[in-house]
Amino acid sequence: MSEDMQAEPAPNEPETPPQGESSAPYQDDPAPSSREEAVKGLRGEASELSNGRFTKITSAIADRLPGAANLNLFHGDIIVDGDFVAGPGGRSGSRRATRARTEPQDVIKATEYFVAPPDFADGVDRLQSTSLLVIADAAGTGRFTRALATLRDVLGEDANVYRVTNSMLGNPNWRIPHPRSGYVVVDTAGGDGRFAAGNLTDDWLAKTSERLLSEESYLVVVTGPVTGSLAIAPRRMEFVLEEFELPEPSEIVRRRVAGELPWLPPSELEEHLATDGLAELLEERDDPRFATRVAGAVVEAVRMGDDVRKVVEKLSNPEDQVREWLSHSPDPADVALVLATAVLEDAGYLHVADAAIALYRQLSTSSATLTLRYLRKILAERGWLELVTPPAGDRGVSRLRFKSAHLRVAVLGVTWFELDGARAKILEWLKGLAEHNDVEVRARTAQAAGILATNDFEHGLHKYLLPWAASKTAVLRQSAAHGLNVAGTIGGNTEAAWSHIEQWAEFESSTRSPKLPITAGLAVGGRLGVDDPRRALLVLRTLVHRDSWDLLEPVAISTKSLLQAGRATEVLRALLEWAERSDDEEATIKVLMTFSFAVLPEDGSGDRPLLMREDREHGDVLPELWGRALADSSARKLARTALRSWVRYADRDETVSSAVLDLLVGIADRGSADLERVLRLLRGWAQDPYAPSDKAAEFHDTLVDLEKEAS
């Protein structure tokens, strides 16, 4: 016979919601107006909003936040570090004359420490055969130095090299000014983020190549990633070098330091290069421009007798890296992807890409429907991001993350401060993610929102955390509660966060923000409440005694979260005290329902039930609360479902039998009515025609025998 058929009559107990009835947490549901509706909420929406799922995700995310407890973003000046263009003093954005000669000694000096990557010879061969080479890649990849080195190898070290502006790109009337010379164009992006080389056609490439060959001259164009008509030119592969290999950054540093400090013994050079953190720093940044910058700093430190470790520490500053990136006015598509990764780091690639597309649409006028191919971009570029693919045979999804664990906080903080004109659009986008129907997206977004609030707590609170906390949408309130926890625990705003939570808990339902007490109840189940359970329980007690059944759900959810976080002793003692000392009948019912929900295992987890301990800890409190809950018509169904999960687990694991039996004996010892109630439940579970429980039958017989011995 099934449990429901065997259970004692409960005329006041509401029926289970009908099949197919929606309890999706992201719906704007009206507040429960009665005890019956509150019970339905615990069976449906509350399990969906369980903080346990949030906690597992946010705990894993926290492992990627090194030093978060001491978070202190310094908002300094932007560092500009452009590509080397024309020897000392050159900058990639400079306006220059149509023809500016680079003396042979300048070419030699600019390429003196050039480290040839494995595919360098391929570029030299192409230039020799066609006289025209387009080097297309992102800034910072050593494009210009590679261009000069390629011209040097083709022309010889005593050749003249002229710099020409990108206005000649696509110009059919351009003529070679000086025969038997080399030319280089640095094609910088315009105000719209586009490169002039993107307009090059097959016809221009072919005719310019013929013209150069006839004049025994050579032209190298340095530009950004291939776009526009150049991307679809049929003969592009003859002239364009893209997605090329980079030299080893450690070798760049070694060659430059050795060249500028020729008196340094090899053993001492290697000792400096083996400085803790240097190899990791070069690997994380992995671009020639940065390696050159590191080499210069190491040279200066050795010359001055300073510790190279200080150089590594200074250059490892992630905030400077983000400011440097922003100083180059990155394309909105890049901003969108980097910021989406910062918010959802380590989420599945598709989640991040979809979020990035949505933000890109907010930041630009493009529809971004078919144009962006983020995955291809990530795999082709040597940037900050990496796509972590699951091992062979693993059915997991590819996840997107930063190469450096320090970058997430830096990206969030610096971009939030620097992109003043985009902050409102970013916030609108962030709110959409905070309401997402996937708990993984919501949890990561909530943590990102909290990190943002650490920059200016009061601004973050009033700009978005408070409006989210007062929202009619349940999942947005949940995101606000967790965001407040992050802002309060990693940003030094603990007391301020608690002050708002306690104020929200006291708000009356008739105020303009009737949902704030709900958010307060959810918030104390997070890290703030785990760190200070006494304060959390005082908030929950306040909510229990409020004349509002819509507060049952957040109280139950946070109570369960605190139990899961290891605060069982404090929580169980508080629940028993509230149940024993309350002269408020409805408050007592809420306490028992809260307990019943808290000990109910999460659906499908398969884990050992919460509080099932062989050491019989809480052996006096658990039976008392469970017995009271089983005797209460409102809490009974949840309580017996939780009790059945204990018995079912004993069917699978013999080692927990004594712990389960101790609980059953403790409940039965409360009185004859309790004994009869437990025996009736055990008989039903033992005789269930669909899933009979052997342990239920065994426990039933043991209780009967113990009762006979006692009498």
PDB file of C-alpha atoms in Angstrom, residues 304-477:
ATOM      1  CA  MET A 304      69.682  49.354 -10.837  1.00  0.00           C
ATOM      2  CA  GLY A 305      70.333  46.325  -8.627  1.00  0.00           C
ATOM      3  CA  ASP A 306      66.624  45.913  -7.835  1.00  0.00           C
ATOM      4  CA  ASP A 307      64.835  42.644  -7.153  1.00  0.00           C
ATOM      5  CA  VAL A 308      63.303  41.182 -10.328  1.00  0.00           C
ATOM      6  CA  ARG A 309      60.469  39.813  -8.195  1.00  0.00           C
ATOM      7  CA  LYS A 310      59.211  43.375  -7.755  1.00  0.00           C
ATOM      8  CA  VAL A 311      59.077  43.707 -11.532  1.00  0.00           C
ATOM      9  CA  VAL A 312      56.968  40.578 -11.790  1.00  0.00           C
ATOM     10  CA  GLU A 313      54.658  41.770  -9.025  1.00  0.00           C
ATOM     11  CA  LYS A 314      54.167  45.169 -10.671  1.00  0.00           C
ATOM     12  CA  LEU A 315      53.550  43.798 -14.158  1.00  0.00           C
ATOM     13  CA  SER A 316      51.138  41.171 -12.848  1.00  0.00           C
ATOM     14  CA  ASN A 317      48.593  43.861 -11.949  1.00  0.00           C
ATOM     15  CA  PRO A 318      45.411  42.742 -13.753  1.00  0.00           C
ATOM     16  CA  GLU A 319      43.793  46.176 -13.484  1.00  0.00           C
ATOM     17  CA  ASP A 320      46.626  47.683 -15.524  1.00  0.00           C
ATOM     18  CA  GLN A 321      46.146  44.988 -18.129  1.00  0.00           C
ATOM     19  CA  VAL A 322      42.459  45.840 -18.481  1.00  0.00           C
ATOM     20  CA  ARG A 323      43.146  49.581 -18.661  1.00  0.00           C
ATOM     21  CA  GLU A 324      45.763  48.975 -21.316  1.00  0.00           C
ATOM     22  CA  TRP A 325      43.212  47.014 -23.334  1.00  0.00           C
ATOM     23  CA  LEU A 326      40.582  49.732 -22.975  1.00  0.00           C
ATOM     24  CA  SER A 327      43.087  52.413 -23.951  1.00  0.00           C
ATOM     25  CA  HIS A 328      43.150  50.963 -27.463  1.00  0.00           C
ATOM     26  CA  SER A 329      39.367  51.488 -27.854  1.00  0.00           C
ATOM     27  CA  PRO A 330      38.463  47.848 -28.481  1.00  0.00           C
ATOM     28  CA  ASP A 331      35.637  46.962 -30.816  1.00  0.00           C
ATOM     29  CA  PRO A 332      32.184  46.664 -29.150  1.00  0.00           C
ATOM     30  CA  ALA A 333      32.185  42.993 -30.144  1.00  0.00           C
ATOM     31  CA  ASP A 334      35.371  42.446 -28.124  1.00  0.00           C
ATOM     32  CA  VAL A 335      34.032  44.441 -25.175  1.00  0.00           C
ATOM     33  CA  ALA A 336      30.852  42.390 -25.230  1.00  0.00           C
ATOM     34  CA  LEU A 337      32.674  39.051 -25.238  1.00  0.00           C
ATOM     35  CA  VAL A 338      35.172  40.000 -22.538  1.00  0.00           C
ATOM     36  CA  LEU A 339      32.475  41.450 -20.266  1.00  0.00           C
ATOM     37  CA  ALA A 340      30.146  38.481 -20.835  1.00  0.00           C
ATOM     38  CA  THR A 341      33.005  36.162 -19.894  1.00  0.00           C
ATOM     39  CA  ALA A 342      33.674  38.200 -16.757  1.00  0.00           C
ATOM     40  CA  VAL A 343      30.044  37.916 -15.685  1.00  0.00           C
ATOM     41  CA  LEU A 344      29.580  34.247 -16.619  1.00  0.00           C
ATOM     42  CA  GLU A 345      33.144  32.943 -16.375  1.00  0.00           C
ATOM     43  CA  ASP A 346      33.413  29.152 -16.576  1.00  0.00           C
ATOM     44  CA  ALA A 347      29.851  28.842 -17.836  1.00  0.00           C
ATOM     45  CA  GLY A 348      29.137  26.876 -20.994  1.00  0.00           C
ATOM     46  CA  TYR A 349      30.388  28.546 -24.179  1.00  0.00           C
ATOM     47  CA  LEU A 350      26.904  28.922 -25.645  1.00  0.00           C
ATOM     48  CA  HIS A 351      25.651  30.760 -22.549  1.00  0.00           C
ATOM     49  CA  VAL A 352      28.564  33.198 -22.746  1.00  0.00           C
ATOM     50  CA  ALA A 353      28.305  33.686 -26.509  1.00  0.00           C
ATOM     51  CA  ASP A 354      24.556  34.331 -26.342  1.00  0.00           C
ATOM     52  CA  ALA A 355      25.074  36.844 -23.539  1.00  0.00           C
ATOM     53  CA  ALA A 356      27.855  38.544 -25.504  1.00  0.00           C
ATOM     54  CA  ILE A 357      25.663  38.860 -28.594  1.00  0.00           C
ATOM     55  CA  ALA A 358      22.885  40.379 -26.475  1.00  0.00           C
ATOM     56  CA  LEU A 359      25.291  42.926 -24.981  1.00  0.00           C
ATOM     57  CA  TYR A 360      26.785  43.673 -28.401  1.00  0.00           C
ATOM     58  CA  ARG A 361      23.322  44.556 -29.663  1.00  0.00           C
ATOM     59  CA  GLN A 362      22.969  46.934 -26.735  1.00  0.00           C
ATOM     60  CA  LEU A 363      26.324  48.595 -27.367  1.00  0.00           C
ATOM     61  CA  SER A 364      26.189  48.911 -31.156  1.00  0.00           C
ATOM     62  CA  THR A 365      23.797  49.543 -34.000  1.00  0.00           C
ATOM     63  CA  SER A 366      24.480  46.161 -35.586  1.00  0.00           C
ATOM     64  CA  SER A 367      21.933  43.375 -35.360  1.00  0.00           C
ATOM     65  CA  ALA A 368      24.776  40.890 -34.731  1.00  0.00           C
ATOM     66  CA  THR A 369      22.550  38.126 -36.012  1.00  0.00           C
ATOM     67  CA  LEU A 370      24.919  36.297 -38.319  1.00  0.00           C
ATOM     68  CA  THR A 371      28.102  38.346 -38.308  1.00  0.00           C
ATOM     69  CA  LEU A 372      29.862  37.396 -35.082  1.00  0.00           C
ATOM     70  CA  ARG A 373      31.738  34.123 -34.841  1.00  0.00           C
ATOM     71  CA  TYR A 374      33.110  34.264 -31.343  1.00  0.00           C
ATOM     72  CA  LEU A 375      34.272  30.660 -31.207  1.00  0.00           C
ATOM     73  CA  ARG A 376      36.415  31.043 -34.321  1.00  0.00           C
ATOM     74  CA  LYS A 377      37.780  34.317 -32.952  1.00  0.00           C
ATOM     75  CA  ILE A 378      38.720  32.768 -29.615  1.00  0.00           C
ATOM     76  CA  LEU A 379      40.509  29.857 -31.232  1.00  0.00           C
ATOM     77  CA  ALA A 380      42.362  32.086 -33.730  1.00  0.00           C
ATOM     78  CA  GLU A 381      43.497  34.929 -31.479  1.00  0.00           C
ATOM     79  CA  ARG A 382      46.061  34.814 -28.728  1.00  0.00           C
ATOM     80  CA  GLY A 383      44.117  36.762 -26.146  1.00  0.00           C
ATOM     81  CA  TRP A 384      42.958  36.629 -22.565  1.00  0.00           C
ATOM     82  CA  LEU A 385      40.404  33.915 -23.046  1.00  0.00           C
ATOM     83  CA  GLU A 386      40.600  30.174 -23.322  1.00  0.00           C
ATOM     84  CA  LEU A 387      38.014  27.618 -24.301  1.00  0.00           C
ATOM     85  CA  VAL A 388      38.265  24.678 -21.916  1.00  0.00           C
ATOM     86  CA  THR A 389      36.973  21.554 -23.617  1.00  0.00           C
ATOM     87  CA  PRO A 390      35.917  18.427 -21.721  1.00  0.00           C
ATOM     88  CA  PRO A 391      38.181  15.364 -21.884  1.00  0.00           C
ATOM     89  CA  ALA A 392      37.551  12.796 -24.592  1.00  0.00           C
ATOM     90  CA  GLY A 393      34.512  10.711 -23.715  1.00  0.00           C
ATOM     91  CA  ASP A 394      33.186  13.316 -21.273  1.00  0.00           C
ATOM     92  CA  ARG A 395      29.708  14.574 -22.167  1.00  0.00           C
ATOM     93  CA  GLY A 396      30.329  17.943 -20.557  1.00  0.00           C
ATOM     94  CA  VAL A 397      30.249  21.227 -22.448  1.00  0.00           C
ATOM     95  CA  SER A 398      33.093  23.520 -23.478  1.00  0.00           C
ATOM     96  CA  ARG A 399      33.498  26.368 -21.014  1.00  0.00           C
ATOM     97  CA  LEU A 400      34.900  29.854 -21.475  1.00  0.00           C
ATOM     98  CA  ARG A 401      37.233  31.450 -18.952  1.00  0.00           C
ATOM     99  CA  PHE A 402      40.121  33.874 -18.599  1.00  0.00           C
ATOM    100  CA  LYS A 403      43.622  32.459 -18.757  1.00  0.00           C
ATOM    101  CA  SER A 404      44.436  34.316 -15.546  1.00  0.00           C
ATOM    102  CA  ALA A 405      42.248  33.800 -12.504  1.00  0.00           C
ATOM    103  CA  HIS A 406      42.807  37.457 -11.541  1.00  0.00           C
ATOM    104  CA  LEU A 407      41.251  38.941 -14.643  1.00  0.00           C
ATOM    105  CA  ARG A 408      37.563  38.450 -13.882  1.00  0.00           C
ATOM    106  CA  VAL A 409      37.490  40.910 -10.998  1.00  0.00           C
ATOM    107  CA  ALA A 410      39.717  43.347 -12.875  1.00  0.00           C
ATOM    108  CA  VAL A 411      37.570  43.320 -16.022  1.00  0.00           C
ATOM    109  CA  LEU A 412      34.381  43.845 -14.048  1.00  0.00           C
ATOM    110  CA  GLY A 413      35.784  46.643 -11.937  1.00  0.00           C
ATOM    111  CA  VAL A 414      37.744  48.576 -14.537  1.00  0.00           C
ATOM    112  CA  THR A 415      35.187  48.395 -17.358  1.00  0.00           C
ATOM    113  CA  TRP A 416      32.418  49.415 -14.945  1.00  0.00           C
ATOM    114  CA  PHE A 417      34.386  52.556 -14.119  1.00  0.00           C
ATOM    115  CA  GLU A 418      35.812  53.337 -17.540  1.00  0.00           C
ATOM    116  CA  LEU A 419      32.804  52.753 -19.827  1.00  0.00           C
ATOM    117  CA  ASP A 420      30.718  55.609 -18.470  1.00  0.00           C
ATOM    118  CA  GLY A 421      28.512  55.934 -21.539  1.00  0.00           C
ATOM    119  CA  ALA A 422      27.712  52.231 -21.602  1.00  0.00           C
ATOM    120  CA  ARG A 423      26.951  51.653 -17.910  1.00  0.00           C
ATOM    121  CA  ALA A 424      23.162  51.983 -18.249  1.00  0.00           C
ATOM    122  CA  LYS A 425      23.084  49.548 -21.164  1.00  0.00           C
ATOM    123  CA  ILE A 426      25.351  47.098 -19.351  1.00  0.00           C
ATOM    124  CA  LEU A 427      23.081  47.272 -16.313  1.00  0.00           C
ATOM    125  CA  GLU A 428      19.995  46.548 -18.413  1.00  0.00           C
ATOM    126  CA  TRP A 429      21.776  43.568 -19.936  1.00  0.00           C
ATOM    127  CA  LEU A 430      22.947  42.375 -16.509  1.00  0.00           C
ATOM    128  CA  LYS A 431      19.390  42.465 -15.182  1.00  0.00           C
ATOM    129  CA  GLY A 432      18.277  40.227 -18.033  1.00  0.00           C
ATOM    130  CA  LEU A 433      20.923  37.675 -17.067  1.00  0.00           C
ATOM    131  CA  ALA A 434      19.899  37.929 -13.399  1.00  0.00           C
ATOM    132  CA  GLU A 435      16.379  36.857 -14.456  1.00  0.00           C
ATOM    133  CA  HIS A 436      17.592  34.005 -16.665  1.00  0.00           C
ATOM    134  CA  ASN A 437      15.753  30.706 -16.295  1.00  0.00           C
ATOM    135  CA  ASP A 438      19.049  28.776 -15.944  1.00  0.00           C
ATOM    136  CA  VAL A 439      20.316  28.754 -12.367  1.00  0.00           C
ATOM    137  CA  GLU A 440      23.930  28.613 -13.572  1.00  0.00           C
ATOM    138  CA  VAL A 441      23.545  31.905 -15.416  1.00  0.00           C
ATOM    139  CA  ARG A 442      21.717  33.537 -12.503  1.00  0.00           C
ATOM    140  CA  ALA A 443      24.268  32.413  -9.927  1.00  0.00           C
ATOM    141  CA  ARG A 444      27.233  33.678 -11.922  1.00  0.00           C
ATOM    142  CA  THR A 445      25.457  36.935 -12.677  1.00  0.00           C
ATOM    143  CA  ALA A 446      24.583  37.451  -9.015  1.00  0.00           C
ATOM    144  CA  GLN A 447      28.216  37.052  -8.063  1.00  0.00           C
ATOM    145  CA  ALA A 448      29.300  39.448 -10.805  1.00  0.00           C
ATOM    146  CA  ALA A 449      26.752  42.007  -9.586  1.00  0.00           C
ATOM    147  CA  GLY A 450      28.169  41.693  -6.097  1.00  0.00           C
ATOM    148  CA  ILE A 451      31.723  42.175  -7.360  1.00  0.00           C
ATOM    149  CA  LEU A 452      30.638  45.328  -9.191  1.00  0.00           C
ATOM    150  CA  ALA A 453      29.066  46.642  -5.998  1.00  0.00           C
ATOM    151  CA  THR A 454      32.375  46.328  -4.144  1.00  0.00           C
ATOM    152  CA  ASN A 455      33.693  49.258  -6.193  1.00  0.00           C
ATOM    153  CA  ASP A 456      31.146  51.625  -4.631  1.00  0.00           C
ATOM    154  CA  PHE A 457      28.797  49.799  -2.302  1.00  0.00           C
ATOM    155  CA  GLU A 458      26.157  52.492  -1.921  1.00  0.00           C
ATOM    156  CA  HIS A 459      26.074  53.153  -5.663  1.00  0.00           C
ATOM    157  CA  GLY A 460      25.698  49.448  -6.446  1.00  0.00           C
ATOM    158  CA  LEU A 461      23.082  48.997  -3.757  1.00  0.00           C
ATOM    159  CA  HIS A 462      20.815  51.831  -4.865  1.00  0.00           C
ATOM    160  CA  LYS A 463      21.501  51.487  -8.587  1.00  0.00           C
ATOM    161  CA  TYR A 464      20.563  47.832  -8.981  1.00  0.00           C
ATOM    162  CA  LEU A 465      20.695  45.611  -5.865  1.00  0.00           C
ATOM    163  CA  LEU A 466      17.864  47.454  -4.095  1.00  0.00           C
ATOM    164  CA  PRO A 467      15.594  47.632  -7.190  1.00  0.00           C
ATOM    165  CA  TRP A 468      16.217  43.926  -7.796  1.00  0.00           C
ATOM    166  CA  ALA A 469      15.538  43.170  -4.132  1.00  0.00           C
ATOM    167  CA  ALA A 470      12.162  44.947  -4.352  1.00  0.00           C
ATOM    168  CA  SER A 471      11.207  43.269  -7.631  1.00  0.00           C
ATOM    169  CA  LYS A 472       8.033  41.248  -8.091  1.00  0.00           C
ATOM    170  CA  THR A 473      10.117  38.591  -9.842  1.00  0.00           C
ATOM    171  CA  ALA A 474      11.301  35.816  -7.528  1.00  0.00           C
ATOM    172  CA  VAL A 475      14.532  34.994  -9.339  1.00  0.00           C
ATOM    173  CA  LEU A 476      15.570  38.652  -9.484  1.00  0.00           C
ATOM    174  CA  ARG A 477      15.122  38.891  -5.728  1.00  0.00           C
TER     175      ARG A 477
END
